[in-house]
Amino acid sequence: MSRKALIAANWKMYKTPAEAQAFLDAFLPLVAGNSRDEIALFPSPVLLATVIPACKGSNVAVGCQNIHFAEEGAYTGETSIAQLKAVGGTHTLIGHSERRQYFAETDEIVNKKLHAALKAGIVPVVCVGEVLAEREAGKTAEVLKTQVAGAFAGVSAEIAAPIVLAYEPVWAIGTGKTATPEMADEAHKTIRAEVARLLGDGIAASMRILYGGSVKPDNVSSLMAQPEIDGALVGGASLKADSFAAIVKY
Ligand code: PEP
């Protein structure tokens, strides 16, 4: 089954509106007409009002790095899916390892967010990945299966089609250490098998699994050559227009 790749930028807590605009002025012409893969940007919510209008009519989708599962309410500092939709956002990251690590996001919270995104028609990019100690203890497969099963609790095959997964080994994020293409491919196989167990072979075969963790212009081709890797979630190397454009055009 052929899966359309998604190349996504996680800008984390970087860029002012002026810096975001300068990025887009340079980036959009570089990737114009590039229809082989989907492209998405995940800026901070403060930048959405700059980035979404600038990307309108282009081949670049825009989303949040995090959303709350409640429709609205007294959740200081959070962003609702309705707010994201109202400004034209279409995607959201869920369960990024930095959310899990620094903001105590559990599989249960990830699951609630996934249900909320699916209900609202927002494309969820659910992040999973092991920390170094888990890899060294031989627990990678167990951790990935637990995270996928936890995220997908109560999700049926009928509603799962929009879900994108991202395998991000935590030890490779922002460290310059990339999983070898073979390591990533193996982890993706484990994740896809778990999706098949939970939701059936059809959904598993069509679900995109991105790789994230120190993806750069010089390693993206070898990662994307792996049959199980259906795109990239890029942090540091997505902050400069020429670098992210080179990744999009691997
Ligand atoms: C990320 O933030 O999801 C990420 C993969 O970061 P980096 O590319 O910097 O490792």
CSV table of N, CA, C and O and ligand atoms in Angstrom, one decimal, residues 10 12 96 98 168 172-175 212-216 233-237, ligand 1:
chain,number,residue,atom,x,y,z
A,10,ASN,N,8.3,20.9,13.7
A,10,ASN,CA,8.0,21.2,15.0
A,10,ASN,C,8.9,22.4,15.5
A,10,ASN,O,10.1,22.1,15.8
A,12,LYS,N,8.7,24.1,18.1
A,12,LYS,CA,8.8,24.2,19.6
A,12,LYS,C,8.5,25.6,20.1
A,12,LYS,O,7.7,26.3,19.5
A,96,HIS,N,3.8,14.7,22.3
A,96,HIS,CA,5.3,14.9,22.1
A,96,HIS,C,6.1,14.5,23.3
A,96,HIS,O,5.6,14.8,24.4
A,98,GLU,N,8.4,15.9,24.8
A,98,GLU,CA,8.6,17.1,25.7
A,98,GLU,C,7.4,17.4,26.5
A,98,GLU,O,7.5,17.8,27.6
A,168,GLU,N,9.4,8.8,17.8
A,168,GLU,CA,10.5,9.7,18.1
A,168,GLU,C,11.3,9.1,19.3
A,168,GLU,O,10.9,9.4,20.5
A,172,ALA,N,17.1,10.6,20.7
A,172,ALA,CA,17.5,11.2,19.4
A,172,ALA,C,17.0,12.6,19.2
A,172,ALA,O,17.4,13.2,18.2
A,173,ILE,N,16.1,13.1,20.1
A,173,ILE,CA,15.5,14.4,19.9
A,173,ILE,C,16.4,15.5,20.4
A,173,ILE,O,16.8,15.5,21.6
A,174,GLY,N,16.8,16.3,19.4
A,174,GLY,CA,17.7,17.5,19.8
A,174,GLY,C,19.1,17.1,20.2
A,174,GLY,O,19.8,18.0,20.7
A,175,THR,N,19.5,15.9,20.0
A,175,THR,CA,20.8,15.5,20.5
A,175,THR,C,21.8,15.3,19.4
A,175,THR,O,23.0,15.1,19.7
A,212,GLY,N,11.0,10.8,13.8
A,212,GLY,CA,11.5,12.1,14.3
A,212,GLY,C,12.7,11.9,15.3
A,212,GLY,O,12.7,10.9,16.1
A,213,GLY,N,13.7,12.7,15.2
A,213,GLY,CA,14.9,12.6,16.1
A,213,GLY,C,16.1,13.0,15.3
A,213,GLY,O,16.7,12.1,14.6
A,214,SER,N,16.5,14.3,15.3
A,214,SER,CA,17.7,14.8,14.7
A,214,SER,C,17.7,14.5,13.1
A,214,SER,O,18.7,14.1,12.6
A,215,VAL,N,16.5,14.6,12.5
A,215,VAL,CA,16.5,14.5,11.0
A,215,VAL,C,17.1,15.8,10.5
A,215,VAL,O,16.8,16.9,11.0
A,216,LYS,N,18.0,15.6,9.5
A,216,LYS,CA,18.7,16.7,8.9
A,216,LYS,C,18.7,16.6,7.4
A,216,LYS,O,18.4,15.4,6.9
A,233,LEU,N,9.3,14.1,11.3
A,233,LEU,CA,8.9,15.2,12.2
A,233,LEU,C,10.2,15.8,12.6
A,233,LEU,O,11.1,15.1,13.2
A,234,VAL,N,10.4,17.1,12.3
A,234,VAL,CA,11.7,17.7,12.3
A,234,VAL,C,11.7,18.9,13.3
A,234,VAL,O,10.8,19.8,13.2
A,235,GLY,N,12.6,18.9,14.3
A,235,GLY,CA,12.7,20.0,15.2
A,235,GLY,C,13.7,21.0,14.7
A,235,GLY,O,13.5,21.8,13.9
A,236,GLY,N,14.9,20.9,15.3
A,236,GLY,CA,16.0,21.9,15.0
A,236,GLY,C,16.2,22.2,13.6
A,236,GLY,O,16.3,23.4,13.2
A,237,ALA,N,16.2,21.2,12.7
A,237,ALA,CA,16.5,21.5,11.3
A,237,ALA,C,15.3,22.1,10.5
A,237,ALA,O,15.5,22.3,9.3
B,1,PEP,C1,11.1,17.0,17.6
B,1,PEP,O1,11.0,18.1,18.2
B,1,PEP,O2,10.0,16.4,17.4
B,1,PEP,C2,12.4,16.6,17.0
B,1,PEP,C3,12.4,15.5,16.4
B,1,PEP,O3,13.4,17.5,17.3
B,1,PEP,P1,14.9,17.4,16.6
B,1,PEP,O4,14.7,17.2,15.1
B,1,PEP,O5,15.6,18.6,16.9
B,1,PEP,O6,15.6,16.2,17.1
